[in-house]
Coordinates of C-alpha atoms in Angstrom, one line a residue:
Chain A
M1 CA 93.3 100.9 77.5
A2 CA 90.9 99.2 79.9
T3 CA 87.6 100.2 81.6
Y4 CA 87.4 100.5 85.4
Q5 CA 84.4 101.0 87.7
L6 CA 85.6 103.1 90.6
N7 CA 83.8 103.9 93.8
V8 CA 84.8 107.6 94.3
N9 CA 83.3 109.5 97.2
G10 CA 80.4 107.0 97.3
Q11 CA 79.6 107.3 93.6
R12 CA 80.3 104.7 90.9
R13 CA 82.5 106.3 88.3
Q14 CA 83.6 104.6 85.0
V15 CA 86.9 105.4 83.4
N16 CA 88.7 104.1 80.3
V17 CA 92.4 104.5 80.8
D18 CA 95.7 102.7 80.6
P19 CA 96.0 100.1 83.4
S20 CA 99.2 101.8 84.7
T21 CA 97.6 105.2 85.1
P22 CA 98.1 106.4 88.6
L23 CA 94.9 107.1 90.5
L24 CA 96.0 110.7 90.9
W25 CA 95.8 111.3 87.2
V26 CA 92.5 109.4 86.9
L27 CA 91.1 111.8 89.5
R28 CA 92.5 115.0 88.1
E29 CA 92.4 114.3 84.3
E30 CA 89.5 111.9 83.8
L31 CA 87.2 112.8 86.6
K32 CA 88.2 116.5 86.8
M33 CA 88.6 116.3 90.6
T34 CA 91.5 118.6 91.0
G35 CA 91.5 118.9 94.8
T36 CA 94.1 116.2 95.0
K37 CA 97.5 117.6 94.1
Y38 CA 100.5 116.4 92.2
G39 CA 103.7 117.1 94.2
C40 CA 106.6 114.8 93.5
G41 CA 105.1 111.8 91.7
I42 CA 107.2 109.3 93.7
S43 CA 105.2 109.2 96.9
A44 CA 107.7 111.3 98.8
C45 CA 105.7 114.4 99.6
G46 CA 102.1 113.4 100.4
A47 CA 100.4 116.1 98.4
C48 CA 98.5 113.4 96.5
T49 CA 97.1 111.6 99.6
V50 CA 93.6 110.2 99.3
H51 CA 91.9 107.4 101.3
V52 CA 91.6 104.0 99.8
A53 CA 89.5 101.5 101.8
G54 CA 90.0 103.9 104.8
I55 CA 93.8 104.0 104.5
A56 CA 95.7 107.1 103.5
A57 CA 97.2 106.3 100.2
R58 CA 99.7 108.0 97.9
S59 CA 97.6 108.2 94.7
C60 CA 100.6 109.1 92.5
V61 CA 102.1 105.6 92.8
L62 CA 98.8 103.7 92.8
P63 CA 98.0 102.3 89.4
V64 CA 94.3 102.3 88.7
S65 CA 94.5 98.6 87.8
L66 CA 95.4 97.7 91.5
I67 CA 92.4 99.5 93.1
G68 CA 89.8 96.9 92.5
D69 CA 86.5 97.5 94.4
R70 CA 88.1 99.5 97.2
S71 CA 86.3 102.7 98.0
I72 CA 88.1 106.0 97.4
V73 CA 87.6 109.2 99.4
T74 CA 89.1 112.4 98.3
I75 CA 89.5 115.9 99.7
E76 CA 86.3 116.9 97.9
A77 CA 84.2 114.6 100.2
I78 CA 86.2 114.4 103.4
G79 CA 84.1 117.2 104.9
Q80 CA 81.1 114.9 104.9
D81 CA 82.8 112.8 107.5
P82 CA 82.6 114.0 111.1
V83 CA 86.3 113.7 111.6
G84 CA 87.0 115.3 108.3
Q85 CA 84.6 118.1 109.1
A86 CA 86.4 118.7 112.5
V87 CA 89.8 118.8 110.8
Q88 CA 88.7 121.2 108.1
E89 CA 87.1 123.5 110.8
A90 CA 90.3 123.3 112.8
W91 CA 92.3 124.2 109.7
V92 CA 90.3 127.3 109.3
E93 CA 90.3 128.2 113.0
K94 CA 94.1 127.9 113.2
D95 CA 94.6 129.6 109.8
V96 CA 96.9 126.8 108.8
V97 CA 97.2 127.4 105.1
Q98 CA 99.8 129.6 103.5
C99 CA 100.1 128.8 99.8
G100 CA 97.8 125.8 100.3
Y101 CA 99.2 123.5 97.7
C102 CA 100.0 120.6 100.1
Q103 CA 97.0 121.1 102.3
S104 CA 94.6 118.6 100.8
G105 CA 97.2 115.9 101.4
Q106 CA 97.9 117.2 104.9
I107 CA 94.2 117.1 105.8
M108 CA 93.7 113.6 104.4
T109 CA 96.6 112.3 106.4
A110 CA 95.4 114.2 109.5
V111 CA 92.0 112.6 109.2
A112 CA 93.5 109.1 108.9
L113 CA 95.6 109.8 112.0
L114 CA 92.6 111.0 114.1
K115 CA 90.3 108.2 113.0
A116 CA 92.9 105.7 114.3
T117 CA 94.3 107.7 117.1
P118 CA 91.6 110.2 118.4
K119 CA 93.9 111.6 121.1
P120 CA 97.3 111.8 119.4
T121 CA 100.5 112.7 121.2
D122 CA 103.1 115.0 119.7
N123 CA 105.0 111.9 118.7
N124 CA 102.0 110.4 117.0
I125 CA 101.5 113.6 115.0
E126 CA 105.2 113.8 114.0
E127 CA 105.3 110.1 112.9
S128 CA 102.0 110.2 111.0
M129 CA 102.5 113.6 109.4
G130 CA 106.2 113.2 108.9
G131 CA 105.7 112.1 105.3
N132 CA 103.7 115.2 104.3
L133 CA 106.0 118.0 103.2
C134 CA 105.0 121.7 103.3
R135 CA 107.3 124.2 101.6
C136 CA 105.7 127.0 103.5
A137 CA 106.6 125.2 106.7
T138 CA 103.2 125.4 108.3
Y139 CA 104.1 122.4 110.5
V140 CA 103.5 124.2 113.8
R141 CA 100.0 125.3 112.8
I142 CA 99.2 121.8 111.4
R143 CA 100.1 120.3 114.8
E144 CA 97.9 122.9 116.6
A145 CA 95.0 122.2 114.2
I146 CA 95.2 118.5 114.7
K147 CA 95.1 118.9 118.5
S148 CA 92.2 121.4 118.2
A149 CA 90.3 118.9 116.0
S150 CA 91.0 116.2 118.5
Q151 CA 89.5 118.4 121.2
Q152 CA 86.4 119.0 119.1
L153 CA 85.9 115.3 118.6
K154 CA 85.6 114.6 122.4
Chain B
M1 CA 141.6 11.1 131.0
L2 CA 138.1 12.3 132.0
V3 CA 139.5 15.4 133.8
N4 CA 141.5 16.3 130.7
Y5 CA 138.5 16.1 128.5
R6 CA 136.5 18.3 130.8
L7 CA 139.3 20.8 130.9
L8 CA 139.5 20.8 127.1
R9 CA 135.8 21.4 126.9
I10 CA 135.9 24.4 129.3
L11 CA 138.9 25.9 127.4
L12 CA 137.0 25.5 124.1
I13 CA 133.9 27.2 125.5
V14 CA 136.0 30.1 126.9
L15 CA 137.8 30.4 123.5
L16 CA 134.5 30.4 121.5
T17 CA 133.0 32.9 123.9
S18 CA 136.0 35.2 123.6
V19 CA 136.0 35.1 119.9
A20 CA 132.2 35.8 119.8
W21 CA 132.6 38.7 122.2
I22 CA 135.5 40.2 120.2
A23 CA 133.6 39.9 116.9
L24 CA 130.5 41.4 118.4
T25 CA 132.3 44.4 120.0
S26 CA 134.3 45.1 116.8
T27 CA 131.1 45.2 114.7
T28 CA 129.4 47.5 117.2
A29 CA 132.4 49.9 117.2
I30 CA 132.5 50.0 113.4
G31 CA 128.7 50.6 113.4
I32 CA 129.1 53.5 115.8
R33 CA 132.0 54.9 113.9
E34 CA 130.1 54.7 110.7
S35 CA 127.0 56.2 112.3
R36 CA 129.0 59.1 113.8
S37 CA 130.7 59.7 110.5
C38 CA 127.3 59.8 108.8
T39 CA 126.0 62.3 111.4
D40 CA 129.1 64.5 111.1
Q41 CA 128.6 64.6 107.3
K42 CA 125.0 65.5 107.7
T43 CA 125.8 68.3 110.1
A44 CA 128.5 69.6 107.8
D45 CA 126.1 69.5 104.9
G46 CA 123.6 71.4 107.0
L47 CA 126.1 74.0 108.0
A48 CA 127.1 74.5 104.4
A49 CA 123.5 74.9 103.4
W50 CA 123.0 77.4 106.3
Q51 CA 125.7 79.6 104.9
Q52 CA 123.8 79.6 101.6
I53 CA 120.6 80.5 103.4
Y54 CA 122.4 83.3 105.3
S55 CA 123.7 84.8 102.0
V56 CA 120.1 85.2 100.9
L57 CA 118.8 86.5 104.3
T58 CA 121.4 89.2 104.4
S59 CA 120.9 90.3 100.8
P60 CA 119.1 93.7 100.5
R61 CA 115.8 92.3 99.3
C62 CA 115.5 90.4 102.6
I63 CA 117.4 92.3 105.2
N64 CA 116.0 95.7 104.3
C65 CA 112.9 94.8 106.2
H66 CA 114.6 93.0 109.0
T67 CA 116.1 96.1 110.7
A68 CA 116.8 96.7 114.3
T69 CA 115.7 100.3 114.1
S70 CA 112.4 102.1 113.9
Y71 CA 112.4 102.3 110.2
P72 CA 112.8 100.1 107.1
Q73 CA 115.6 100.4 104.6
Q74 CA 115.6 100.4 100.8
G75 CA 117.9 100.0 97.9
D76 CA 121.0 97.9 97.4
D77 CA 122.9 100.3 99.6
R78 CA 120.3 99.7 102.3
H79 CA 119.7 103.4 103.1
R80 CA 116.9 104.6 105.3
H81 CA 113.4 104.5 103.7
F82 CA 112.5 107.9 102.3
A83 CA 109.5 110.0 103.4
N84 CA 110.2 109.5 107.1
V85 CA 108.5 106.1 107.1
V86 CA 108.5 104.5 110.5
R87 CA 108.0 101.0 111.9
G88 CA 104.9 101.7 114.0
P89 CA 103.5 99.4 116.7
T90 CA 102.9 96.4 114.5
G91 CA 105.6 96.9 111.8
K92 CA 103.0 98.3 109.3
G93 CA 103.7 102.0 109.7
V94 CA 101.5 104.4 111.5
P95 CA 98.0 105.8 110.6
G96 CA 98.4 108.2 107.7
L97 CA 101.7 106.6 106.8
N98 CA 101.1 102.9 106.6
C99 CA 103.2 100.5 104.5
A100 CA 100.0 100.0 102.5
S101 CA 99.9 103.7 101.8
C102 CA 102.2 103.0 98.9
H103 CA 102.8 99.2 98.8
Q104 CA 100.0 97.3 97.2
E105 CA 99.3 93.6 96.9
Q106 CA 101.7 93.4 93.9
N107 CA 104.5 95.5 92.4
A108 CA 103.4 98.8 90.8
D109 CA 106.2 98.7 88.2
S110 CA 104.9 101.8 86.3
A111 CA 105.5 103.8 89.5
G112 CA 108.5 101.8 90.8
A113 CA 106.7 101.0 94.0
P114 CA 107.3 97.4 95.2
G115 CA 104.4 95.4 96.5
G116 CA 103.3 92.1 97.9
H117 CA 100.7 90.6 100.2
N118 CA 100.7 92.0 103.7
W119 CA 103.7 94.3 103.2
H120 CA 105.3 94.9 106.6
L121 CA 108.5 95.0 108.6
A122 CA 109.7 91.8 110.3
P123 CA 109.3 92.0 114.1
L124 CA 112.3 93.2 116.1
S125 CA 112.8 89.6 117.4
M126 CA 113.6 88.7 113.8
R127 CA 116.1 91.6 113.3
W128 CA 119.1 90.5 111.3
Q129 CA 121.1 93.6 111.8
D130 CA 122.4 95.7 114.7
V131 CA 121.2 99.2 115.5
N132 CA 124.1 100.5 113.3
D133 CA 122.5 98.7 110.4
Q134 CA 125.3 96.1 110.2
P135 CA 124.2 92.5 109.4
L136 CA 124.4 90.2 112.5
S137 CA 126.8 87.2 112.3
S138 CA 125.7 84.0 110.7
A139 CA 125.6 82.3 114.1
L140 CA 123.3 85.0 115.6
V141 CA 120.9 85.0 112.7
C142 CA 120.8 81.2 112.7
R143 CA 120.1 81.0 116.5
A144 CA 117.4 83.7 116.2
L145 CA 115.8 81.9 113.3
I146 CA 115.4 78.6 115.1
D147 CA 114.3 80.2 118.4
R148 CA 110.6 79.6 118.6
A149 CA 110.2 82.4 121.1
K150 CA 111.5 84.7 118.4
N151 CA 110.3 83.2 115.1
N152 CA 106.6 83.2 115.6
N153 CA 106.7 79.7 117.0
L154 CA 107.8 78.0 113.7
D155 CA 109.3 74.6 113.9
A156 CA 111.8 73.3 111.3
A157 CA 109.1 72.1 109.0
A158 CA 107.3 75.4 109.2
L159 CA 110.5 77.3 108.5
L160 CA 110.9 75.3 105.3
K161 CA 107.3 76.0 104.4
H162 CA 107.9 79.7 105.1
N163 CA 110.8 79.9 102.8
E164 CA 109.0 77.9 100.2
S165 CA 105.8 79.8 100.0
E166 CA 105.5 83.0 102.2
P167 CA 104.5 85.8 99.8
L168 CA 107.0 88.3 101.1
V169 CA 109.8 85.7 100.9
M170 CA 108.7 84.9 97.3
W171 CA 108.7 88.6 96.5
A172 CA 112.5 88.7 96.8
W173 CA 112.7 86.8 93.5
N174 CA 110.1 89.0 91.9
P175 CA 111.0 92.5 93.2
G176 CA 109.8 94.5 90.3
R177 CA 111.3 97.6 88.8
R178 CA 112.8 100.7 90.4
P179 CA 111.4 104.1 89.6
D180 CA 114.0 104.5 86.8
G181 CA 112.6 101.3 85.2
S182 CA 115.6 99.0 86.0
I183 CA 114.9 95.7 87.6
R184 CA 115.8 95.4 91.3
T185 CA 118.7 93.1 92.2
L186 CA 117.9 89.6 93.1
P187 CA 119.2 87.5 96.0
P188 CA 122.4 85.5 95.3
L189 CA 120.6 82.2 94.9
S190 CA 117.5 81.3 92.9
H191 CA 114.4 80.5 94.9
A192 CA 114.7 76.8 94.1
Q193 CA 118.3 76.8 95.3
F194 CA 117.2 78.7 98.5
V195 CA 114.5 76.1 99.2
A196 CA 116.8 73.2 98.5
A197 CA 119.4 74.7 100.9
T198 CA 116.7 75.1 103.5
R199 CA 115.6 71.5 103.1
T200 CA 119.2 70.3 103.5
W201 CA 119.6 72.4 106.6
V202 CA 116.3 71.2 108.1
K203 CA 117.1 67.6 107.4
A204 CA 120.4 68.1 109.2
G205 CA 118.6 69.3 112.3
T206 CA 118.9 73.1 111.6
P207 CA 122.6 73.2 112.8
C208 CA 124.0 76.6 113.6
P209 CA 127.7 77.8 113.4

C-alpha cells in the first residue's frame, strides 16, 4: 500500500491504495465517485473515460502510481467547464441516452474532441468516438448531440 | 672507348629507371588491391550487420508502430490495434482517443498496457510495411532509413544514437506484460547486439543490399 495525493476535480484528495490500483477503482471505491463506469477493464470500450491533464484517458488501465501530479477531471465536474456544459445540454436536448451506462464515457470523450476540434467533421467524430462503445447503439444521436454542442459553442 | 663508356652509362641509367618504375608500380598495385580488399570486407561486414538490424526492425515490437496504414498494430501476429485506434495527424491518435489515453510514460504491467515516453506511431515516411501489412524488403527499409528526407534528417551518427538511446527503441527490450500476465516477446537480438550491429553498419558507411 502507498499514499497518493490526487488532484480530482480541482480538489486535493488523499488515498492509501496498492500502487497498481487502476484510477477507475480509486474513484469508485475509495472516493465514492461512481459516475465513471466499469465496462471492459481492458480499455476497449471507453466507459471509464476521464480527463487526465486534459487528455481523455481510460481509467481502467491507468495505475494510480503513474498519475503523479496530473489533474483529473471526471463526469461529476465536467459540467463546470463551458464545453462540458454545452455537451451535457446537447445530450439532454437530443435525448441521447437510452440505458445510460456508457454515457459518462461518451460525454468525456466528446468534450475532449470539441476542446481540440470545435467544429468537427463527421470523420472527426467517427475517429474520436470510435473507441466508445454503446450497446444501445445511440451512435446517431451522439453524433447529432456533438454537432449541436459545437453549434452552441460558436 | 669514350663513346662505349657513355653508351654503357646511358644503358645503366635506363636499366635502373626501369627497375625503379617496375618496383614502384608493383607496390602501388598491391596497395590498391589490399585497400580494395579491405573496403570490400568492410562493406560485407556492414551488409551482414544490416541484416541483423533488419531482423530487429521487422520484429513485432518494432514494426507494429511502423505501419503504412491509418492504424497501429499489436501482438506477435501484428493484428490491427483494438478499439478502433487511428493514426491521427501526428501519429499520436485523435482527440478523445490519443495514444496517451492508455499508454503512459512506462509500462502498466498490472493492466497489461505497454508504455514509454512519447508513445506514438512512426511517420509514414518511416513505414516498414506495405499497405497490406507485409514487411518491406531489406533493401527498401535500408534505403528509407538512410534517406534524410525520410528519417527526420538523421545522419549515420544520429542513427546510431537513436538505436542506442531513443526511449521507444529501448522499450522493445522492456515491453512489459500482456493483459494475461505473460511477458511480451523480445526482438531476436539483445539491445547490446543491436547497437553493436548498428555500429558496424555505420562504420561500413551504412551499405544497403
